[in-house]
Amino acid sequence: MVSIFDLFSIGIGPSSSHTVGPMKAAKLFAESLEHDKELNRVDHLKVELFGSLGATGKGHGTGKAVILGLIGEAPESVDVDKVESILQGVEQSQELALLAKKTINFANRGAIVFHRRKQLPVHSNALSFHAYLDNGKCISRTYYSIGGGYIIEDGEQANEGQFAYPYPFDSADSLLQQCKQSGKSIAAVVAANEQVHCSLRSLSQYTQQLWDTMQNCVQRGMNEEGILPGGLKLARRAPVLKRQLSAQRNLSADPLNVMDWVNLYALAVSEENAAGGRVVTAPTNGAAGIIPAVLHYYHNFVQPLDQDAINQFFLTATAIGSLYKTNASISGAEVGCQGEVGVACSMAAAGLAAIFGAKPEQIENAAEIGIEHNLGLTCDPIGGLVQVPCIERNAMGALKAINAARLALRGSGEHKVSLDKAIKTMWQTGRDMKTKYKETARGGLAVNIIEC
């Protein structure tokens, strides 16, 4: 069972696999040194980034994330307004304080090495830490950032624990069977499983925190002006679009006006993510704008979200996201953008269908439609930045999710392609996809468009 607390996390942009994961890994490495009572003996460090982290890590801010993690900052709590000043201090002094306790040398050149064409066998997102002690000893550890902010240490075996879940499922088919046999909704099945680990109250508090963070992100993204960081010199579009839409007095003049607002919500979040702002990983940062945009669509144009609807949406989306995480991948470096935007679209479609009152079979159909029409989507960010085509792709994914839910609601739930088959197809497609189309910036738009 993949928990909602893992699938949805609060962090900073621009990438869950390239920013959030490495930041967690760096903090974990520093904490391991302290646990082993070696922290105060560290003289200097070397960090190596491999695969996609090495190829596009500079554009994704991986080096910056590593520094923040080493000094003890966590993605969910770091003050995003102080990040730049912290990094400037490290650059100017060429020193950093491990866990804010032990100051060490950290040279601008050589401390972090980006291996653009070197990859480790376990996963394409790998980073190795080497701590050189004052007695000549070197302590090394390797971590893999496997998507959505998840990290595992080299040699670590996944340990789900021996929990007795009341409604276990590992496929869409078994999930539907659990719903049929119990008479529960998909959200209720997930809630019952989550309560093995936590109370219903803490579950509701967390979903509310996720929704609050998404709302804050949309508001900030709609009001922050300026140029996004990186070589593309891309101007934020959300504030301009907000002014244009707010100036329209007769919203009913164009029946498709709602689409413009959905685009605005998705752009606002995606631009905040690109700027390193606070976002909800849903299920990744590269696709973080889709679920907030769909939720804002419902909240502002259907009816205001109450706690029951918030719970139902996130728990339903968790069920769908867990199937991808378990049976395929949510890492763009592993299966392309179909594993990020495609999965987020599928999750959002399912969640929306649920709060529209769909039955489990229709929800499964909505999720299948959401991924089916994103199959084969490559990850080819220009300049290795989560900007082009990523930002607009979130807007398109949100609109696809809404349409997928509406299509499913007009049907009986019966359809030719099952969600399980679609997930299997996505995984196979990702395995067949050439490496240059999987977050390496060596194919597609990344090589056919001049950066600046």
Tab-separated table of C-alpha atoms in Angstrom:
chain	number	residue	atom	x	y	z
A	1	MET	CA	0.000	0.000	0.000
A	2	VAL	CA	1.356	3.416	-1.009
A	3	SER	CA	0.177	5.946	1.569
A	4	ILE	CA	-1.294	9.358	0.849
A	5	PHE	CA	1.452	10.766	3.078
A	6	ASP	CA	4.033	9.448	0.616
A	7	LEU	CA	2.244	10.025	-2.674
A	8	PHE	CA	1.375	13.631	-1.819
A	9	SER	CA	4.103	15.600	-0.086
A	10	ILE	CA	4.798	19.285	0.428
A	11	GLY	CA	8.106	20.515	-0.909
A	12	ILE	CA	9.802	23.035	-3.169
A	13	GLY	CA	10.300	23.247	-6.921
A	14	PRO	CA	11.281	22.688	-9.546
A	15	SER	CA	11.446	18.867	-9.475
A	16	SER	CA	10.441	16.116	-7.080
A	17	SER	CA	13.064	13.701	-8.399
A	18	HIS	CA	15.808	16.285	-9.037
A	19	THR	CA	15.192	18.712	-6.161
A	20	VAL	CA	13.057	17.185	-3.401
A	21	GLY	CA	14.624	13.703	-3.547
A	22	PRO	CA	18.269	14.891	-3.569
A	23	MET	CA	17.522	17.345	-0.773
A	24	LYS	CA	16.126	14.523	1.355
A	25	ALA	CA	19.084	12.289	0.468
A	26	ALA	CA	21.610	14.963	1.420
A	27	LYS	CA	19.917	15.567	4.756
A	28	LEU	CA	19.742	11.822	5.383
A	29	PHE	CA	23.460	11.454	4.626
A	30	ALA	CA	24.387	14.288	7.002
A	31	GLU	CA	22.172	12.782	9.691
A	32	SER	CA	23.839	9.392	9.206
A	33	LEU	CA	27.223	11.016	9.855
A	34	GLU	CA	25.887	12.518	13.061
A	35	HIS	CA	24.311	9.207	14.085
A	36	ASP	CA	27.653	7.438	13.589
A	37	LYS	CA	29.418	10.194	15.550
A	38	GLU	CA	31.515	11.162	12.531
A	39	LEU	CA	30.003	14.585	11.837
A	40	ASN	CA	32.610	16.583	13.728
A	41	ARG	CA	35.453	14.737	11.961
A	42	VAL	CA	34.373	15.706	8.429
A	43	ASP	CA	36.886	17.917	6.622
A	44	HIS	CA	35.211	18.188	3.224
A	45	LEU	CA	32.631	16.509	1.001
A	46	LYS	CA	32.255	15.426	-2.596
A	47	VAL	CA	28.878	14.730	-4.214
A	48	GLU	CA	28.496	12.918	-7.539
A	49	LEU	CA	25.322	13.116	-9.630
A	50	PHE	CA	24.620	10.424	-12.215
A	51	GLY	CA	22.202	9.740	-15.044
A	52	SER	CA	19.386	12.226	-15.380
A	53	LEU	CA	20.543	14.044	-12.224
A	54	GLY	CA	23.896	14.639	-13.867
A	55	ALA	CA	22.440	15.484	-17.281
A	56	THR	CA	19.770	17.985	-16.223
A	57	GLY	CA	20.578	18.564	-12.563
A	58	LYS	CA	21.831	22.115	-13.082
A	59	GLY	CA	18.577	23.209	-14.685
A	60	HIS	CA	16.570	21.403	-12.042
A	61	GLY	CA	18.505	22.927	-9.135
A	62	THR	CA	19.878	19.601	-7.905
A	63	GLY	CA	23.131	21.107	-6.689
A	64	LYS	CA	21.268	23.751	-4.734
A	65	ALA	CA	18.986	21.111	-3.230
A	66	VAL	CA	21.979	19.056	-2.105
A	67	ILE	CA	23.470	22.065	-0.332
A	68	LEU	CA	20.191	22.821	1.433
A	69	GLY	CA	19.841	19.213	2.541
A	70	LEU	CA	23.388	19.059	3.865
A	71	ILE	CA	22.841	22.066	6.090
A	72	GLY	CA	19.737	20.382	7.498
A	73	GLU	CA	16.868	21.950	5.546
A	74	ALA	CA	13.853	19.819	4.610
A	75	PRO	CA	11.688	20.349	1.488
A	76	GLU	CA	8.472	20.708	3.469
A	77	SER	CA	9.777	23.322	5.909
A	78	VAL	CA	12.564	25.347	4.247
A	79	ASP	CA	11.802	29.060	3.980
A	80	VAL	CA	11.581	29.537	0.209
A	81	ASP	CA	12.168	33.281	0.571
A	82	LYS	CA	15.555	32.666	2.220
A	83	VAL	CA	16.876	29.974	-0.118
A	84	GLU	CA	18.790	32.320	-2.419
A	85	SER	CA	20.531	34.140	0.435
A	86	ILE	CA	21.524	30.798	1.988
A	87	LEU	CA	23.008	29.584	-1.291
A	88	GLN	CA	24.815	32.868	-1.904
A	89	GLY	CA	26.409	32.591	1.532
A	90	VAL	CA	27.749	29.116	0.747
A	91	GLU	CA	29.028	30.233	-2.655
A	92	GLN	CA	30.834	33.279	-1.297
A	93	SER	CA	32.422	31.554	1.700
A	94	GLN	CA	32.948	28.164	-0.015
A	95	GLU	CA	31.956	26.643	3.304
A	96	LEU	CA	28.794	25.113	4.674
A	97	ALA	CA	27.668	23.992	8.109
A	98	LEU	CA	26.573	20.349	8.101
A	99	LEU	CA	23.202	20.222	9.870
A	100	ALA	CA	24.002	23.804	10.928
A	101	LYS	CA	26.559	22.331	13.378
A	102	LYS	CA	29.884	21.516	11.721
A	103	THR	CA	31.443	23.961	9.245
A	104	ILE	CA	33.405	22.309	6.426
A	105	ASN	CA	35.099	23.301	3.190
A	106	PHE	CA	32.757	23.196	0.191
A	107	ALA	CA	34.458	24.470	-2.943
A	108	ASN	CA	32.430	26.008	-5.767
A	109	ARG	CA	34.214	23.694	-8.194
A	110	GLY	CA	34.623	20.015	-7.487
A	111	ALA	CA	32.386	19.642	-4.448
A	112	ILE	CA	29.441	18.680	-6.675
A	113	VAL	CA	30.216	16.753	-9.861
A	114	PHE	CA	27.626	16.434	-12.647
A	115	HIS	CA	28.269	13.268	-14.669
A	116	ARG	CA	26.292	14.079	-17.807
A	117	ARG	CA	26.693	10.678	-19.492
A	118	LYS	CA	27.493	8.316	-16.656
A	119	GLN	CA	24.741	6.213	-15.122
A	120	LEU	CA	24.503	3.738	-12.262
A	121	PRO	CA	22.674	0.453	-12.928
A	122	VAL	CA	19.877	0.542	-10.345
A	123	HIS	CA	18.119	3.765	-11.426
A	124	SER	CA	18.785	6.703	-13.726
A	125	ASN	CA	18.554	9.186	-10.831
A	126	ALA	CA	21.534	8.414	-8.604
A	127	LEU	CA	23.731	10.485	-6.299
A	128	SER	CA	26.759	9.465	-4.246
A	129	PHE	CA	28.072	11.285	-1.170
A	130	HIS	CA	31.692	11.032	-0.023
A	131	ALA	CA	32.694	12.475	3.356
A	132	TYR	CA	36.451	12.813	3.892
A	133	LEU	CA	37.372	12.752	7.582
A	134	ASP	CA	40.334	14.336	9.348
A	135	ASN	CA	41.876	10.875	9.904
A	136	GLY	CA	41.984	10.092	6.178
A	137	LYS	CA	38.895	7.890	6.232
A	138	CYS	CA	36.215	8.291	3.559
A	139	ILE	CA	32.552	7.475	4.194
A	140	SER	CA	30.467	6.958	1.055
A	141	ARG	CA	26.774	6.333	0.479
A	142	THR	CA	24.683	6.203	-2.693
A	143	TYR	CA	21.002	7.070	-2.965
A	144	TYR	CA	18.443	6.827	-5.749
A	145	SER	CA	15.732	9.413	-6.313
A	146	ILE	CA	13.056	7.229	-7.869
A	147	GLY	CA	10.350	9.813	-8.534
A	148	GLY	CA	7.829	11.817	-6.549
A	149	GLY	CA	10.442	12.696	-3.921
A	150	TYR	CA	10.965	9.046	-2.955
A	151	ILE	CA	14.541	8.033	-2.147
A	152	ILE	CA	16.133	4.684	-1.416
A	153	GLU	CA	19.673	3.933	-0.345
A	154	ASP	CA	21.817	1.609	-2.419
A	155	GLY	CA	21.291	-1.952	-1.215
A	156	GLU	CA	18.135	-1.030	0.671
A	157	GLN	CA	15.241	-3.417	0.317
A	158	ALA	CA	11.715	-2.068	0.265
A	159	ASN	CA	10.131	-2.881	3.608
A	160	GLU	CA	6.393	-2.364	3.650
A	161	GLY	CA	6.034	-3.996	7.057
A	162	GLN	CA	3.670	-6.765	8.019
A	163	PHE	CA	0.531	-4.685	8.288
A	164	ALA	CA	-2.884	-6.312	8.121
A	165	TYR	CA	-4.686	-3.953	5.768
A	166	PRO	CA	-8.445	-4.487	5.837
A	167	TYR	CA	-8.798	-3.961	2.078
A	168	PRO	CA	-5.498	-4.797	0.319
A	169	PHE	CA	-5.266	-4.255	-3.440
A	170	ASP	CA	-2.445	-4.261	-5.973
A	171	SER	CA	-4.389	-3.691	-9.189
A	172	ALA	CA	-7.401	-1.741	-10.394
A	173	ASP	CA	-9.272	-5.012	-10.741
A	174	SER	CA	-8.622	-6.039	-7.126
A	175	LEU	CA	-9.512	-2.500	-5.983
A	176	LEU	CA	-12.886	-2.745	-7.733
A	177	GLN	CA	-13.413	-6.172	-6.197
A	178	GLN	CA	-12.777	-4.748	-2.724
A	179	CYS	CA	-15.330	-2.013	-3.404
A	180	LYS	CA	-17.887	-4.503	-4.695
A	181	GLN	CA	-17.488	-6.937	-1.818
A	182	SER	CA	-17.463	-4.310	0.912
A	183	GLY	CA	-19.963	-1.898	-0.597
A	184	LYS	CA	-17.462	0.906	0.042
A	185	SER	CA	-16.300	3.638	-2.292
A	186	ILE	CA	-12.691	3.765	-3.489
A	187	ALA	CA	-12.045	6.635	-1.083
A	188	ALA	CA	-13.512	4.676	1.831
A	189	VAL	CA	-11.359	1.651	1.018
A	190	VAL	CA	-8.205	3.808	1.030
A	191	ALA	CA	-9.301	5.581	4.236
A	192	ALA	CA	-9.745	2.244	5.994
A	193	ASN	CA	-6.266	1.136	4.915
A	194	GLU	CA	-4.719	4.459	5.975
A	195	GLN	CA	-6.234	4.089	9.439
A	196	VAL	CA	-3.901	1.173	10.056
A	197	HIS	CA	-1.211	3.872	10.396
A	198	CYS	CA	-3.108	6.978	11.495
A	199	SER	CA	-6.398	8.298	12.813
A	200	LEU	CA	-9.178	9.567	10.581
A	201	ARG	CA	-8.708	12.979	12.164
A	202	SER	CA	-5.027	13.200	11.232
A	203	LEU	CA	-5.915	11.987	7.733
A	204	SER	CA	-8.442	14.802	7.318
A	205	GLN	CA	-5.984	17.317	8.723
A	206	TYR	CA	-3.421	16.248	6.146
A	207	THR	CA	-5.796	16.469	3.170
A	208	GLN	CA	-6.819	19.933	4.362
A	209	GLN	CA	-3.149	20.904	4.619
A	210	LEU	CA	-2.607	19.713	1.044
A	211	TRP	CA	-5.574	21.751	-0.197
A	212	ASP	CA	-4.474	24.836	1.767
A	213	THR	CA	-0.960	24.579	0.301
A	214	MET	CA	-2.372	24.255	-3.206
A	215	GLN	CA	-4.577	27.318	-2.723
A	216	ASN	CA	-1.665	29.353	-1.379
A	217	CYS	CA	0.468	28.257	-4.318
A	218	VAL	CA	-2.182	29.293	-6.846
A	219	GLN	CA	-2.613	32.695	-5.187
A	220	ARG	CA	1.123	33.348	-5.086
A	221	GLY	CA	1.581	32.161	-8.649
A	222	MET	CA	-1.181	34.454	-9.913
A	223	ASN	CA	0.407	37.500	-8.284
A	224	GLU	CA	4.176	37.007	-8.619
A	225	GLU	CA	5.601	38.902	-11.599
A	226	GLY	CA	8.976	38.543	-13.275
A	227	ILE	CA	11.284	36.221	-15.172
A	228	LEU	CA	11.687	32.576	-14.194
A	229	PRO	CA	15.235	31.510	-13.237
A	230	GLY	CA	17.391	29.823	-15.874
A	231	GLY	CA	18.686	30.587	-19.342
A	232	LEU	CA	15.312	30.624	-21.108
A	233	LYS	CA	14.392	34.018	-19.633
A	234	LEU	CA	10.771	32.899	-19.583
A	235	ALA	CA	8.324	35.496	-18.263
A	236	ARG	CA	5.592	34.461	-15.855
A	237	ARG	CA	2.258	34.379	-17.694
A	238	ALA	CA	-0.175	33.700	-14.862
A	239	PRO	CA	-0.405	37.307	-13.508
A	240	VAL	CA	-1.137	38.677	-16.991
A	241	LEU	CA	-3.764	36.016	-17.634
A	242	LYS	CA	-5.364	36.711	-14.263
A	243	ARG	CA	-5.714	40.416	-15.079
A	244	GLN	CA	-7.207	39.612	-18.460
A	245	LEU	CA	-9.776	37.213	-17.026
A	246	SER	CA	-10.630	39.435	-14.062
A	247	ALA	CA	-11.378	42.307	-16.452
A	248	GLN	CA	-14.069	40.290	-18.231
A	249	ARG	CA	-17.422	41.298	-16.823
A	250	ASN	CA	-19.606	38.893	-18.754
A	251	LEU	CA	-18.117	35.466	-18.141
A	252	SER	CA	-21.071	33.758	-19.811
A	253	ALA	CA	-20.355	35.399	-23.168
A	254	ASP	CA	-17.975	32.581	-24.026
A	255	PRO	CA	-19.078	29.120	-22.851
A	256	LEU	CA	-15.440	27.968	-22.808
A	257	ASN	CA	-14.288	30.725	-20.462
A	258	VAL	CA	-13.847	28.179	-17.684
A	259	MET	CA	-10.999	26.627	-19.682
A	260	ASP	CA	-9.057	29.881	-19.404
A	261	TRP	CA	-9.379	29.797	-15.633
A	262	VAL	CA	-8.249	26.164	-15.461
A	263	ASN	CA	-5.244	27.147	-17.597
A	264	LEU	CA	-4.551	30.003	-15.178
A	265	TYR	CA	-4.592	27.761	-12.108
A	266	ALA	CA	-2.246	25.232	-13.724
A	267	LEU	CA	0.144	27.910	-15.010
A	268	ALA	CA	0.235	29.637	-11.607
A	269	VAL	CA	1.323	26.464	-9.807
A	270	SER	CA	3.748	25.354	-12.502
A	271	GLU	CA	5.425	28.757	-12.612
A	272	GLU	CA	5.744	28.761	-8.833
A	273	ASN	CA	7.327	25.324	-9.099
A	274	ALA	CA	9.742	26.517	-11.785
A	275	ALA	CA	10.722	29.415	-9.517
A	276	GLY	CA	11.468	27.083	-6.602
A	277	GLY	CA	8.327	27.934	-4.662
A	278	ARG	CA	6.331	25.756	-2.282
A	279	VAL	CA	4.183	23.173	-4.056
A	280	VAL	CA	2.484	19.863	-3.389
A	281	THR	CA	4.198	16.964	-5.104
A	282	ALA	CA	1.179	15.475	-6.871
A	283	PRO	CA	2.545	12.943	-7.600
A	284	THR	CA	5.634	14.802	-8.903
A	285	ASN	CA	6.690	18.435	-9.070
A	286	GLY	CA	6.838	18.442	-12.863
A	287	ALA	CA	3.099	17.672	-12.869
A	288	ALA	CA	2.237	19.627	-9.716
A	289	GLY	CA	-0.153	22.019	-11.469
A	290	ILE	CA	-2.708	19.473	-12.681
A	291	ILE	CA	-4.477	18.379	-9.502
A	292	PRO	CA	-4.649	21.920	-8.009
A	293	ALA	CA	-6.110	23.232	-11.269
A	294	VAL	CA	-8.785	20.522	-11.333
A	295	LEU	CA	-9.649	21.096	-7.673
A	296	HIS	CA	-9.911	24.862	-8.232
A	297	TYR	CA	-12.179	24.216	-11.222
A	298	TYR	CA	-14.583	22.260	-9.021
A	299	HIS	CA	-14.284	24.671	-6.080
A	300	ASN	CA	-14.900	27.831	-8.119
A	301	PHE	CA	-17.206	26.664	-10.900
A	302	VAL	CA	-19.143	23.679	-9.526
A	303	GLN	CA	-19.470	24.129	-5.764
A	304	PRO	CA	-17.139	24.980	-2.868
A	305	LEU	CA	-15.147	22.032	-1.567
A	306	ASP	CA	-16.028	20.825	1.906
A	307	GLN	CA	-13.950	18.456	4.035
A	308	ASP	CA	-15.772	15.370	2.785
A	309	ALA	CA	-15.122	16.282	-0.845
A	310	ILE	CA	-11.478	17.102	-0.116
A	311	ASN	CA	-10.998	13.727	1.555
A	312	GLN	CA	-12.813	11.898	-1.205
A	313	PHE	CA	-10.762	13.525	-3.955
A	314	PHE	CA	-7.340	12.963	-2.405
A	315	LEU	CA	-8.059	9.425	-1.202
A	316	THR	CA	-9.421	8.395	-4.603
A	317	ALA	CA	-6.427	9.959	-6.338
A	318	THR	CA	-4.159	8.118	-3.897
A	319	ALA	CA	-5.676	4.772	-4.882
A	320	ILE	CA	-4.973	5.457	-8.554
A	321	GLY	CA	-1.512	6.913	-7.984
A	322	SER	CA	-0.500	3.942	-5.852
A	323	LEU	CA	-1.281	1.592	-8.755
A	324	TYR	CA	1.162	3.468	-10.990
A	325	LYS	CA	3.786	3.641	-8.253
A	326	THR	CA	3.462	-0.101	-7.566
A	327	ASN	CA	3.073	-1.472	-11.089
A	328	ALA	CA	4.912	1.067	-13.247
A	329	SER	CA	6.669	4.340	-12.415
A	330	ILE	CA	6.040	8.025	-11.750
A	331	SER	CA	9.580	9.042	-12.723
A	332	GLY	CA	10.116	11.036	-15.913
A	333	ALA	CA	13.699	9.799	-15.968
A	334	GLU	CA	12.416	6.235	-16.054
A	335	VAL	CA	9.330	6.323	-18.310
A	336	GLY	CA	9.123	9.849	-19.717
A	337	CYS	CA	6.512	12.499	-18.992
A	338	GLN	CA	3.694	9.976	-19.360
A	339	GLY	CA	4.739	8.896	-15.865
A	340	GLU	CA	4.372	12.446	-14.526
A	341	VAL	CA	1.782	14.483	-16.435
A	342	GLY	CA	0.033	11.297	-17.585
A	343	VAL	CA	-0.250	9.870	-14.077
A	344	ALA	CA	-1.304	13.212	-12.570
A	345	CYS	CA	-3.988	13.526	-15.259
A	346	SER	CA	-5.225	10.017	-14.453
A	347	MET	CA	-5.283	10.704	-10.704
A	348	ALA	CA	-7.051	14.040	-11.159
A	349	ALA	CA	-9.668	12.524	-13.473
A	350	ALA	CA	-10.419	9.816	-10.924
A	351	GLY	CA	-10.630	12.260	-8.016
A	352	LEU	CA	-12.902	14.615	-9.938
A	353	ALA	CA	-15.180	11.792	-11.050
A	354	ALA	CA	-15.430	10.678	-7.416
A	355	ILE	CA	-16.603	14.047	-6.088
A	356	PHE	CA	-19.028	14.280	-9.000
A	357	GLY	CA	-20.632	11.132	-7.573
A	358	ALA	CA	-19.274	8.500	-9.947
A	359	LYS	CA	-19.386	4.843	-9.022
A	360	PRO	CA	-16.094	2.901	-8.728
A	361	GLU	CA	-16.300	1.501	-12.269
A	362	GLN	CA	-16.719	4.999	-13.711
A	363	ILE	CA	-13.816	6.292	-11.616
A	364	GLU	CA	-11.586	3.507	-12.949
A	365	ASN	CA	-12.743	4.439	-16.458
A	366	ALA	CA	-11.885	8.122	-15.876
A	367	ALA	CA	-8.405	7.174	-14.683
A	368	GLU	CA	-7.901	4.955	-17.743
A	369	ILE	CA	-8.981	7.700	-20.153
A	370	GLY	CA	-6.619	10.103	-18.400
A	371	ILE	CA	-3.548	7.946	-19.012
A	372	GLU	CA	-4.556	6.445	-22.372
A	373	HIS	CA	-4.296	9.812	-24.089
A	374	ASN	CA	-0.917	10.603	-22.564
A	375	LEU	CA	0.781	7.334	-23.549
A	376	GLY	CA	4.182	7.867	-25.132
A	377	LEU	CA	4.598	11.409	-23.780
A	378	THR	CA	8.320	12.133	-23.665
A	379	CYS	CA	10.254	14.173	-21.108
A	380	ASP	CA	12.377	16.624	-23.099
A	381	PRO	CA	12.731	19.843	-21.081
A	382	ILE	CA	14.609	22.601	-22.884
A	383	GLY	CA	17.791	23.465	-21.031
A	384	GLY	CA	16.930	20.860	-18.404
A	385	LEU	CA	14.498	23.384	-16.893
A	386	VAL	CA	10.995	22.484	-15.726
A	387	GLN	CA	9.572	25.240	-17.910
A	388	VAL	CA	9.171	24.410	-21.609
A	389	PRO	CA	7.130	22.362	-22.415
A	390	CYS	CA	6.382	21.443	-18.791
A	391	ILE	CA	4.363	24.499	-17.714
A	392	GLU	CA	1.889	24.443	-20.609
A	393	ARG	CA	1.770	20.659	-20.424
A	394	ASN	CA	0.269	20.974	-16.930
A	395	ALA	CA	-2.525	23.156	-18.308
A	396	MET	CA	-3.241	20.630	-21.046
A	397	GLY	CA	-3.151	17.781	-18.524
A	398	ALA	CA	-5.681	19.521	-16.271
A	399	LEU	CA	-8.127	20.048	-19.131
A	400	LYS	CA	-7.683	16.435	-20.239
A	401	ALA	CA	-8.440	15.275	-16.701
A	402	ILE	CA	-11.682	17.255	-16.560
A	403	ASN	CA	-12.756	15.892	-19.932
A	404	ALA	CA	-11.789	12.333	-18.948
A	405	ALA	CA	-13.985	12.570	-15.849
A	406	ARG	CA	-16.897	13.965	-17.852
A	407	LEU	CA	-16.576	11.260	-20.502
A	408	ALA	CA	-16.564	8.567	-17.838
A	409	LEU	CA	-19.574	10.068	-16.046
A	410	ARG	CA	-21.584	9.833	-19.262
A	411	GLY	CA	-20.782	6.137	-19.533
A	412	SER	CA	-21.722	3.023	-17.617
A	413	GLY	CA	-18.185	2.177	-16.510
A	414	GLU	CA	-17.832	-0.544	-19.114
A	415	HIS	CA	-14.966	-0.004	-21.554
A	416	LYS	CA	-12.597	-1.980	-23.759
A	417	VAL	CA	-9.257	-0.967	-22.206
A	418	SER	CA	-8.898	-1.524	-18.460
A	419	LEU	CA	-6.796	0.731	-16.236
A	420	ASP	CA	-4.544	-2.231	-15.437
A	421	LYS	CA	-3.858	-2.768	-19.148
A	422	ALA	CA	-3.212	0.932	-19.648
A	423	ILE	CA	-0.736	1.025	-16.741
A	424	LYS	CA	1.047	-2.034	-18.117
A	425	THR	CA	1.190	-0.364	-21.528
A	426	MET	CA	2.620	2.831	-20.028
A	427	TRP	CA	5.357	0.833	-18.321
A	428	GLN	CA	6.208	-1.079	-21.493
A	429	THR	CA	6.212	2.133	-23.531
A	430	GLY	CA	8.540	3.755	-21.030
A	431	ARG	CA	10.938	0.817	-21.156
A	432	ASP	CA	10.980	0.986	-24.964
A	433	MET	CA	11.487	4.765	-25.009
A	434	LYS	CA	14.997	5.891	-25.884
A	435	THR	CA	17.005	7.354	-22.999
A	436	LYS	CA	17.353	10.696	-24.781
A	437	TYR	CA	13.605	11.231	-24.331
A	438	LYS	CA	13.652	10.573	-20.590
A	439	GLU	CA	14.709	13.763	-18.782
A	440	THR	CA	18.231	13.904	-20.151
A	441	ALA	CA	17.710	16.991	-22.362
A	442	ARG	CA	19.377	15.088	-25.217
A	443	GLY	CA	16.331	14.645	-27.466
A	444	GLY	CA	13.070	16.181	-28.667
A	445	LEU	CA	12.428	19.850	-28.000
A	446	ALA	CA	15.499	20.008	-25.789
A	447	VAL	CA	17.806	19.782	-28.821
A	448	ASN	CA	15.602	21.346	-31.491
A	449	ILE	CA	14.971	24.654	-29.735
A	450	ILE	CA	17.689	27.200	-29.012
A	451	GLU	CA	17.761	27.891	-25.283
A	452	CYS	CA	18.354	31.631	-25.335
